[in-house]
mmCIF file with all atom_site columns, C-alpha atoms in Angstrom:
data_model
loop_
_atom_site.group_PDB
_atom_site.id
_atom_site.type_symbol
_atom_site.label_atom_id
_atom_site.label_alt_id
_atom_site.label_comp_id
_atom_site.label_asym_id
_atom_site.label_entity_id
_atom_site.label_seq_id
_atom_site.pdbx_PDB_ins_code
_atom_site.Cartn_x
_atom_site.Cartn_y
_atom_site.Cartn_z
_atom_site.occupancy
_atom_site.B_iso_or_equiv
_atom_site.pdbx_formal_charge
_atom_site.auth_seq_id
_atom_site.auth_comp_id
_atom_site.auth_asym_id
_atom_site.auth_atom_id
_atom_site.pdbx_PDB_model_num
ATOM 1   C CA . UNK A 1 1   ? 0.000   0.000  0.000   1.00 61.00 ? 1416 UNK A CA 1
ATOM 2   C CA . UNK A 1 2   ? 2.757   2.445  0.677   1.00 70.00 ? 1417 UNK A CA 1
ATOM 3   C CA . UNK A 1 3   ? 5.406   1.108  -1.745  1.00 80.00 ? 1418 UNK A CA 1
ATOM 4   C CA . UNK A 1 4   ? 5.451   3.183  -4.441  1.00 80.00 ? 1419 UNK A CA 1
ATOM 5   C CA . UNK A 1 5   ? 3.724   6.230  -5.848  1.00 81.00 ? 1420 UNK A CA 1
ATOM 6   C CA . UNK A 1 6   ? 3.353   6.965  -9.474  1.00 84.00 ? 1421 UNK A CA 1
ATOM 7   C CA . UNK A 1 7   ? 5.729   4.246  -10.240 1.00 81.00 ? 1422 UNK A CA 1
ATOM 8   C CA . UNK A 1 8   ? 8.474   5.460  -8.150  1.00 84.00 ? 1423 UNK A CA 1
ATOM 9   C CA . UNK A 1 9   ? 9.096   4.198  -4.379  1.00 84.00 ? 1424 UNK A CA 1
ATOM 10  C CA . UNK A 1 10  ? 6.839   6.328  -2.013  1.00 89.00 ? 1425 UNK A CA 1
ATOM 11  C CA . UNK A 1 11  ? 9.457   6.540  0.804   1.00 93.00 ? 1426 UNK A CA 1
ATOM 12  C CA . UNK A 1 12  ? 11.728  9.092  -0.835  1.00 88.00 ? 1427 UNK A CA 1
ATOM 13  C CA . UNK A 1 13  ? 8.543   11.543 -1.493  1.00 89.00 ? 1428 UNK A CA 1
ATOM 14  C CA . UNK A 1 14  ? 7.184   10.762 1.977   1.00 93.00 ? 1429 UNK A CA 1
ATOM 15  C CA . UNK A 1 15  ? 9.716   11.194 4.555   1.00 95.00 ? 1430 UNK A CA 1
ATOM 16  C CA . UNK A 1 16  ? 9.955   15.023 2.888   1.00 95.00 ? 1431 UNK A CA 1
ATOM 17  C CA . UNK A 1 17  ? 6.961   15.753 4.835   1.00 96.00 ? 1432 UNK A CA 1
ATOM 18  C CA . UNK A 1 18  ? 8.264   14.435 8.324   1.00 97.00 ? 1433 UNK A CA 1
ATOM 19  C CA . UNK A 1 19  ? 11.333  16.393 7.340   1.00 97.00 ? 1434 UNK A CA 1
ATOM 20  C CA . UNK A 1 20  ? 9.576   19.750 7.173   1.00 98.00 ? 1435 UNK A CA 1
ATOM 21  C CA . UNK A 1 21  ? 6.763   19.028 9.577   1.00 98.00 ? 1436 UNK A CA 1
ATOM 22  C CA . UNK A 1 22  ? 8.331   17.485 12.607  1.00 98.00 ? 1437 UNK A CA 1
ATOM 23  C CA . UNK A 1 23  ? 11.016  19.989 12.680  1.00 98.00 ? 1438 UNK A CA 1
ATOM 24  C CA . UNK A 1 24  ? 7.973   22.921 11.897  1.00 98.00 ? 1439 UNK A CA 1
ATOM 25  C CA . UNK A 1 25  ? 5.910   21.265 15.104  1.00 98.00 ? 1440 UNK A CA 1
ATOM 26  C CA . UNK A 1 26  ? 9.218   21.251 17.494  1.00 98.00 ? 1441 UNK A CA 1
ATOM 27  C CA . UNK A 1 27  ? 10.163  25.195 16.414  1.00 98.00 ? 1442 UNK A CA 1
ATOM 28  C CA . UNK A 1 28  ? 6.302   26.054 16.820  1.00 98.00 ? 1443 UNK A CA 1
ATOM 29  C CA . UNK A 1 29  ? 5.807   24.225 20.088  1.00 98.00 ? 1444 UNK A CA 1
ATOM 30  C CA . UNK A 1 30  ? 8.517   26.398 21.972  1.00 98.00 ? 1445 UNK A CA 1
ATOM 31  C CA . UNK A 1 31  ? 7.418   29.446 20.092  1.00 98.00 ? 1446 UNK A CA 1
ATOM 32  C CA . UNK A 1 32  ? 4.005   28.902 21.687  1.00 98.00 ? 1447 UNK A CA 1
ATOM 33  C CA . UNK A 1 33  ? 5.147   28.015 25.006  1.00 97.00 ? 1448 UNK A CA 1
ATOM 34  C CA . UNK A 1 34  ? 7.997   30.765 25.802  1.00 97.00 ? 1449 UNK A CA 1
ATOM 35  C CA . UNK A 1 35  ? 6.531   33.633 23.130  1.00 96.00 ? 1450 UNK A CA 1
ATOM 36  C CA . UNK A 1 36  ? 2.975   34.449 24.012  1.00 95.00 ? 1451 UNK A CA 1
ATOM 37  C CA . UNK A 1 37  ? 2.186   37.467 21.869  1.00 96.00 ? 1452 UNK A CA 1
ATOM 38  C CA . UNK A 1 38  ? 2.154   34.679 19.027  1.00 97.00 ? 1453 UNK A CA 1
ATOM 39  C CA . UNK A 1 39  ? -0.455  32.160 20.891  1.00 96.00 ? 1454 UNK A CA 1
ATOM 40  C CA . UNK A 1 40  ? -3.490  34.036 19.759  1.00 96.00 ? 1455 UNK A CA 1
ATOM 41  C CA . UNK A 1 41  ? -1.639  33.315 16.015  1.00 96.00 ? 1456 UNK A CA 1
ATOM 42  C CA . UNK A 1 42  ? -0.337  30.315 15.927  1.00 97.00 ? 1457 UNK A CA 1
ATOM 43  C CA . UNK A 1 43  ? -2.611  28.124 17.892  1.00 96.00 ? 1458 UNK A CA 1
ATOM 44  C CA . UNK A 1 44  ? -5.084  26.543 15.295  1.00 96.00 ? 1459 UNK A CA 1
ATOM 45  C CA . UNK A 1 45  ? -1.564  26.041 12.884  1.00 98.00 ? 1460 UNK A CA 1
ATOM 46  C CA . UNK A 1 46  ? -0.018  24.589 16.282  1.00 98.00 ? 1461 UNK A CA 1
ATOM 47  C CA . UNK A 1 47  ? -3.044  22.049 17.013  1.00 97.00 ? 1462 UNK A CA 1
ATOM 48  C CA . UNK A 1 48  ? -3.002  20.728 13.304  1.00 98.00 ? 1463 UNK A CA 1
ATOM 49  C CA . UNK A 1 49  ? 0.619   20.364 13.152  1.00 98.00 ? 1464 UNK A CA 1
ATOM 50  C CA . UNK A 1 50  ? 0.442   18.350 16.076  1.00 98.00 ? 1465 UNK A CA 1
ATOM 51  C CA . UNK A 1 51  ? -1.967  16.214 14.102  1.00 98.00 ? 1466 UNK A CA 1
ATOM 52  C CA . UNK A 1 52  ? 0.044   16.440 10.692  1.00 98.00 ? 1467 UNK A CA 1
ATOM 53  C CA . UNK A 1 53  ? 3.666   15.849 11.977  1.00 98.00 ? 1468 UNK A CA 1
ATOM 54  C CA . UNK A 1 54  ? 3.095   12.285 13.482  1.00 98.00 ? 1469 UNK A CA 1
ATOM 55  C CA . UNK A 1 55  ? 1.082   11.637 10.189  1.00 98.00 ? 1470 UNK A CA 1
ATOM 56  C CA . UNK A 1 56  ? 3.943   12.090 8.089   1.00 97.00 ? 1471 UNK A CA 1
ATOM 57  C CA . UNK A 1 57  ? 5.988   10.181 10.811  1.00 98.00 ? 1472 UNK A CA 1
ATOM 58  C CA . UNK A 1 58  ? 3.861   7.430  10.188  1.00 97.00 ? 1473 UNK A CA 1
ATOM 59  C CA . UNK A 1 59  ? 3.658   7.776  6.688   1.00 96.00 ? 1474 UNK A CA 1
ATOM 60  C CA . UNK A 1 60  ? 7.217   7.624  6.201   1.00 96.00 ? 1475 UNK A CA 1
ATOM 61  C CA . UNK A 1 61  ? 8.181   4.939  7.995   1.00 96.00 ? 1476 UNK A CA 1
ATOM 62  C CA . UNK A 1 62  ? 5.799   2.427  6.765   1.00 95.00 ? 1477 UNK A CA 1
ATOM 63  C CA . UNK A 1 63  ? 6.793   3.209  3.171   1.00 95.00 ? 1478 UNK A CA 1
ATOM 64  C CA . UNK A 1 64  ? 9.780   2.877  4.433   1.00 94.00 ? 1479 UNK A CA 1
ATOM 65  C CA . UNK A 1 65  ? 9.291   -0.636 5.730   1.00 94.00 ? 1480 UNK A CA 1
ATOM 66  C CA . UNK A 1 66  ? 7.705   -1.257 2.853   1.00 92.00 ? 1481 UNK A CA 1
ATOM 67  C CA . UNK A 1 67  ? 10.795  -0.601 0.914   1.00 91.00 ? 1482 UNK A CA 1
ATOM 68  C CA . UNK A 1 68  ? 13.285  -2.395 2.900   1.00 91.00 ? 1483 UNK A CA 1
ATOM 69  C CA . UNK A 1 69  ? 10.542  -5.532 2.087   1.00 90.00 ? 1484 UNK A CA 1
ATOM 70  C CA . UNK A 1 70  ? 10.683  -5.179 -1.359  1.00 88.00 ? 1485 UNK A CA 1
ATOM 71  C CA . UNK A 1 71  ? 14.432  -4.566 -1.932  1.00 88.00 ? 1486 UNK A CA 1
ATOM 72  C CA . UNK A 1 72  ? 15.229  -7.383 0.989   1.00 88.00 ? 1487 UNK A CA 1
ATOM 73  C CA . UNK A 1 73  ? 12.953  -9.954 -0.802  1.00 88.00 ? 1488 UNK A CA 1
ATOM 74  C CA . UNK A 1 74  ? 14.763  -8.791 -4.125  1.00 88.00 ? 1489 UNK A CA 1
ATOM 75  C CA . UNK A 1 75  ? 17.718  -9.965 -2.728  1.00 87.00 ? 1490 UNK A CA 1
ATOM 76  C CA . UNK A 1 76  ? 19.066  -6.342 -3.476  1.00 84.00 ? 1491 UNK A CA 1
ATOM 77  C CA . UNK A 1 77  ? 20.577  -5.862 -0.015  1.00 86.00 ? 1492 UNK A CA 1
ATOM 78  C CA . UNK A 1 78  ? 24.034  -7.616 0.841   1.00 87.00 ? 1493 UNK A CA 1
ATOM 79  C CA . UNK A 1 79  ? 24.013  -9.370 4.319   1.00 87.00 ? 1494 UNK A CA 1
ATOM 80  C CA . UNK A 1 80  ? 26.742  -6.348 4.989   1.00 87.00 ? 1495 UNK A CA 1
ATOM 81  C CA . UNK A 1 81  ? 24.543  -3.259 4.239   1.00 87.00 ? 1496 UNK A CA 1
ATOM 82  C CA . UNK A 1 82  ? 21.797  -4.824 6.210   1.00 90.00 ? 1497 UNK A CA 1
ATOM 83  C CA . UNK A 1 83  ? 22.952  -3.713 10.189  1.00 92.00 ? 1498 UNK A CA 1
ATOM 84  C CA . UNK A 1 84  ? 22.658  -0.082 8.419   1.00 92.00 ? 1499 UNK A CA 1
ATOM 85  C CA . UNK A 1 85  ? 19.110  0.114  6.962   1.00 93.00 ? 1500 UNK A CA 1
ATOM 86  C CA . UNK A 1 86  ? 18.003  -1.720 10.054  1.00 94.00 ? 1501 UNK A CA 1
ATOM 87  C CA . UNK A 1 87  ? 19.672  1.287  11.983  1.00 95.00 ? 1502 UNK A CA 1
ATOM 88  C CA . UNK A 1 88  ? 18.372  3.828  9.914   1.00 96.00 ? 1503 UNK A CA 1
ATOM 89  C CA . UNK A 1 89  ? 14.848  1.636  10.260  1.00 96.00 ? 1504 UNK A CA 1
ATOM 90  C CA . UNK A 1 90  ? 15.111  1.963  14.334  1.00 98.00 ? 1505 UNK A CA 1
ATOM 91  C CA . UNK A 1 91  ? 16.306  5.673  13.944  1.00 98.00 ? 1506 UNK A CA 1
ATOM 92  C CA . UNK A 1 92  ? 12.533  6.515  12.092  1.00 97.00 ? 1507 UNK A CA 1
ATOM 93  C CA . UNK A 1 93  ? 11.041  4.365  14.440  1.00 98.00 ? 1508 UNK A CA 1
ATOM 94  C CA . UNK A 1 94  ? 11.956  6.493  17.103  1.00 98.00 ? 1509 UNK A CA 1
ATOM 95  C CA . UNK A 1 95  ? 11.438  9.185  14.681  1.00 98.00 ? 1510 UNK A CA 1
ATOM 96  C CA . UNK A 1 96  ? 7.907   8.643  14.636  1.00 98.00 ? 1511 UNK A CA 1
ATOM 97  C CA . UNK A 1 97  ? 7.648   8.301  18.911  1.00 98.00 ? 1512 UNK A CA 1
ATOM 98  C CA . UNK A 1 98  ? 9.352   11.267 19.210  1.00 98.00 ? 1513 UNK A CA 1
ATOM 99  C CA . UNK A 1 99  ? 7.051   12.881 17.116  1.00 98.00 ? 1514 UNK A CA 1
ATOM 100 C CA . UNK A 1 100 ? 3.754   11.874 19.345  1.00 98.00 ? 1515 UNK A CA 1
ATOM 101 C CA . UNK A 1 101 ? 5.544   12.977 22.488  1.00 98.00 ? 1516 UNK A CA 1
ATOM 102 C CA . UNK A 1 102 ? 5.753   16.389 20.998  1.00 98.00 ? 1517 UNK A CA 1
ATOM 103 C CA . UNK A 1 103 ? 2.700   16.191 19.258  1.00 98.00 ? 1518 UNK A CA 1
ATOM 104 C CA . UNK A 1 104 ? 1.242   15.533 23.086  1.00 98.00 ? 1519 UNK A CA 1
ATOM 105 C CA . UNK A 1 105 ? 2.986   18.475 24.458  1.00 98.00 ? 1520 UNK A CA 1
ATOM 106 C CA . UNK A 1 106 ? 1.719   20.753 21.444  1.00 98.00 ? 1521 UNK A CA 1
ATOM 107 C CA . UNK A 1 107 ? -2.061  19.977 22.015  1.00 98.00 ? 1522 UNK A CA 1
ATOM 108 C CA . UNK A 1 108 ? -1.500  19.990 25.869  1.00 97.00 ? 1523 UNK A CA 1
ATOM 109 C CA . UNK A 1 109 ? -0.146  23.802 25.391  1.00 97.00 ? 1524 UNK A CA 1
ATOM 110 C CA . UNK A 1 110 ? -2.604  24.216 22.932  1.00 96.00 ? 1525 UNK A CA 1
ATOM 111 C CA . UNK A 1 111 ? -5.059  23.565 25.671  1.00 95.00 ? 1526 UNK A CA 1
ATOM 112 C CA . UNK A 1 112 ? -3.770  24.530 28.679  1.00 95.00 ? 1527 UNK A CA 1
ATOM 113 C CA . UNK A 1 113 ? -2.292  27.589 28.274  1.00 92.00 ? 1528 UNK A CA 1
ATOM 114 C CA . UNK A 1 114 ? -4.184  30.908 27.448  1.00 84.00 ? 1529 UNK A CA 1
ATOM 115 C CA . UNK A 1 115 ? -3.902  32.216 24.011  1.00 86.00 ? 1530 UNK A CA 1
ATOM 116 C CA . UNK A 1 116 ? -3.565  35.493 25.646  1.00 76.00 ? 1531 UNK A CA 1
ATOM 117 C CA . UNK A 1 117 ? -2.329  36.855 28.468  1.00 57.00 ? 1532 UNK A CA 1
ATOM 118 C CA . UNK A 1 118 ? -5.123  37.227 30.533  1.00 51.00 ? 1533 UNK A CA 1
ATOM 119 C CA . UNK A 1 119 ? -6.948  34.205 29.451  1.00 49.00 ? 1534 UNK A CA 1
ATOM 120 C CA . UNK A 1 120 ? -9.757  33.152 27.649  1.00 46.00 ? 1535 UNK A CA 1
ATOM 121 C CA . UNK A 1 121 ? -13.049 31.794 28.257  1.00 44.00 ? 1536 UNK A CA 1
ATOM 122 C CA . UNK A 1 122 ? -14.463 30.982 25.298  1.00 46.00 ? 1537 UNK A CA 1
ATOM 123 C CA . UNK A 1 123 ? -16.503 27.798 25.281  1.00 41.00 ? 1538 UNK A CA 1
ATOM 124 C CA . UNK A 1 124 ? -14.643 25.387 23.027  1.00 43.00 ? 1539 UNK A CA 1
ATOM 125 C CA . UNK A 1 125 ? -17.111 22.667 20.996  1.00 41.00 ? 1540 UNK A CA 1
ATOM 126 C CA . UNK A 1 126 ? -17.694 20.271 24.067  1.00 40.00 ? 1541 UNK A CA 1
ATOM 127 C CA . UNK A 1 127 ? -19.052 23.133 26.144  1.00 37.00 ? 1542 UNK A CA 1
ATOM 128 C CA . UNK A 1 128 ? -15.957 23.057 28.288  1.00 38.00 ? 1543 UNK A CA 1
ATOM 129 C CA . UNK A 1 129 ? -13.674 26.712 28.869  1.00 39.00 ? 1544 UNK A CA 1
ATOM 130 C CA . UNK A 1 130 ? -10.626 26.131 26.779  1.00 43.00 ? 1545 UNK A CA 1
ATOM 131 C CA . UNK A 1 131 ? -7.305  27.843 27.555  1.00 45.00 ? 1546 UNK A CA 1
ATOM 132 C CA . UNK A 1 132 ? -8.432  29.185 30.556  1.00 47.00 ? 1547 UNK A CA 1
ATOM 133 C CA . UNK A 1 133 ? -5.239  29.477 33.368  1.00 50.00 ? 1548 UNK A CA 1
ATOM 134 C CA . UNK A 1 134 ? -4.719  26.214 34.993  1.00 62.00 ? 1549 UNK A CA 1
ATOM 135 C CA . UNK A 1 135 ? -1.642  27.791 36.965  1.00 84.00 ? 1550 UNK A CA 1
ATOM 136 C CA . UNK A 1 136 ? 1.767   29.125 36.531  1.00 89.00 ? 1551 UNK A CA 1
ATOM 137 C CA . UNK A 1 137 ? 3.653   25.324 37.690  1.00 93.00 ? 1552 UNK A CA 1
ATOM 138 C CA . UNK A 1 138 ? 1.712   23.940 34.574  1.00 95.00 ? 1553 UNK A CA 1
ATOM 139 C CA . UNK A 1 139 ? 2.412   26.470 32.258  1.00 94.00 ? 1554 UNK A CA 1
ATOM 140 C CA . UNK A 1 140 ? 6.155   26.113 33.427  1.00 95.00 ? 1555 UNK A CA 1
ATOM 141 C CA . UNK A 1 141 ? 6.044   22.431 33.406  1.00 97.00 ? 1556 UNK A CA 1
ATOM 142 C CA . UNK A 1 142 ? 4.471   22.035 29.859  1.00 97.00 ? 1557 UNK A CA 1
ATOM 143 C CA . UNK A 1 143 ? 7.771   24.835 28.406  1.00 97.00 ? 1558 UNK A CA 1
ATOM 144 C CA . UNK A 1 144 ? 10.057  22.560 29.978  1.00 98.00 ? 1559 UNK A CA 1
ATOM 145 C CA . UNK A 1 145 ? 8.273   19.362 28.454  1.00 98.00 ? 1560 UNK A CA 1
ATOM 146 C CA . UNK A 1 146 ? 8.285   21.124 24.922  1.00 98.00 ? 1561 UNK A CA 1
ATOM 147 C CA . UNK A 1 147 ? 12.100  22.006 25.136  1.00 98.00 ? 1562 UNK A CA 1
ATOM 148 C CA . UNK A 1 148 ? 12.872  18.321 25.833  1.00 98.00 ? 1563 UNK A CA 1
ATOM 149 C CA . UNK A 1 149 ? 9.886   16.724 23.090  1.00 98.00 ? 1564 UNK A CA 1
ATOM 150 C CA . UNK A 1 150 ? 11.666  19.347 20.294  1.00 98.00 ? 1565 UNK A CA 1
ATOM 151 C CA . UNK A 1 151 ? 14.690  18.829 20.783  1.00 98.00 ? 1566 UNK A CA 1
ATOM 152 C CA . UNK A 1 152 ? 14.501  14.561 21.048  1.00 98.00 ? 1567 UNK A CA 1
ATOM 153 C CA . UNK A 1 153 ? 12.260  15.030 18.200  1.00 98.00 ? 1568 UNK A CA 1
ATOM 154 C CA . UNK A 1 154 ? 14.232  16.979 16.543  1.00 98.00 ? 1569 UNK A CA 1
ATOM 155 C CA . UNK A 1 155 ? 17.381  14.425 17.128  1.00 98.00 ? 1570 UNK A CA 1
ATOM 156 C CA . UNK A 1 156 ? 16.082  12.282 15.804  1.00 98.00 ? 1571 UNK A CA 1
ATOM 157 C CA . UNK A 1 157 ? 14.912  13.492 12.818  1.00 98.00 ? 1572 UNK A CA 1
ATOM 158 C CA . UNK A 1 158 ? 18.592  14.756 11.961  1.00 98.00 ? 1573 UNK A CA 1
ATOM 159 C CA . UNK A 1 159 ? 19.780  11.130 13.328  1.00 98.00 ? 1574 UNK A CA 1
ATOM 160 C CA . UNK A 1 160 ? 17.219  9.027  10.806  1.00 97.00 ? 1575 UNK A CA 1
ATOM 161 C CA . UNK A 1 161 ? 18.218  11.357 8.061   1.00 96.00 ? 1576 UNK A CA 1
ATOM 162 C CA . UNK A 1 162 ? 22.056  11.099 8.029   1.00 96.00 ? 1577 UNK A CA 1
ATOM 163 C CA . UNK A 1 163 ? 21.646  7.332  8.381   1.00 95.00 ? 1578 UNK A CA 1
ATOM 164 C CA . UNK A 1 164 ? 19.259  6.836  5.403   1.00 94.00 ? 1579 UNK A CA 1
ATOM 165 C CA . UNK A 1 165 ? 21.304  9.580  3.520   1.00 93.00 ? 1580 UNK A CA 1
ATOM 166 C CA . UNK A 1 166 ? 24.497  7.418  4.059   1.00 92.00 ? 1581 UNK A CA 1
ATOM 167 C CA . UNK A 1 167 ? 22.879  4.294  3.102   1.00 87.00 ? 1582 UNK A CA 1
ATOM 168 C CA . UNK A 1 168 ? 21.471  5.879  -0.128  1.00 86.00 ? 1583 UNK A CA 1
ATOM 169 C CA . UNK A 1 169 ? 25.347  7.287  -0.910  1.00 88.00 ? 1584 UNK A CA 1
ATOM 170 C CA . UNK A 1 170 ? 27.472  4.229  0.205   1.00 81.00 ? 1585 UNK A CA 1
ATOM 171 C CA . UNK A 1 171 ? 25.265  1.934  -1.567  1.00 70.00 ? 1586 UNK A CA 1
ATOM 172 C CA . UNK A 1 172 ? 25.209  -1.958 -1.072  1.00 48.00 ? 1587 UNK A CA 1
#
């Protein structure tokens, strides 16, 4: 199902979109917790980032799976290459946890912590007051939880990339 794309193996178009979007969430998510004059802004592009990001996560690492099948079951892979597409394979798996720990952050910010700075109490869709102040140790404890999410997330997009980058370049 995720194998190829047009004719052409869907894993090299896909993981573009973790590439952006991951990276996009983790710069957004500690521009929304540490800046607040860009909350009122940002905070509908924040929630469906948050959504988006693990998507492509997802996305790219079962083409991705899908494409070490194929080329494994061609017999296109030497039993040498193989410890490094199984390490790039366990980098975008982490890739794609990462990725829903920030994503958990993001929507916990996105709900917790007013838009603005002296809250807000509009009624969100389920009747209940959304970003309303739920305390300054929350607030605090959800900046430090998006500095750590970004920058693991972050990681490990840079770590996935460099190992599938070198296994494309160094070849079998």
């Amino acid at each position: 199902m995720f194998e190829e794309f047009a004719g052409l193996p869907a894993h090299p178009l896909v993981l573009h979109a973790a590439v952006v979007f991951v990276p996009l969430l983790a710069l957004l998510t500690v521009g929304y917790a540490f800046v607040p004059p860009i909350r009122p802004h940002t905070r509908w592009v924040l929630g469906l980032l948050a959504v988006g990001a693990p998507v492509a996560a997802l996305l790219a690492k079962l083409s991705g799976d899908a494409f070490f099948d194929r080329m494994r079951s061609a017999n296109r892979v030497t039993p040498e290459f193989l410890p490094k597409l199984e390490a790039h394979q366990e980098f975008g798996d982490n890739t794609l946890w990462a990725s829903i720990g920030l994503a958990i952050v993001a929507l916990a910010l996105v709900w917790f912590v007013a838009p603005r700075a002296g809250g807000n109490t509009d009624a969100g869709a389920a009747g209940t007051t959304v970003g309303v102040r739920h305390g300054r140790a929350l607030t605090v404890a959800l900046q430090v939880l998006s500095l750590v999410a970004a920058g693991i997330a972050v990681y490990y997009v840079i770590r996935t990339g460099d190992s599938g980058a070198k296994a494309v370049w160094e070849g079998q």
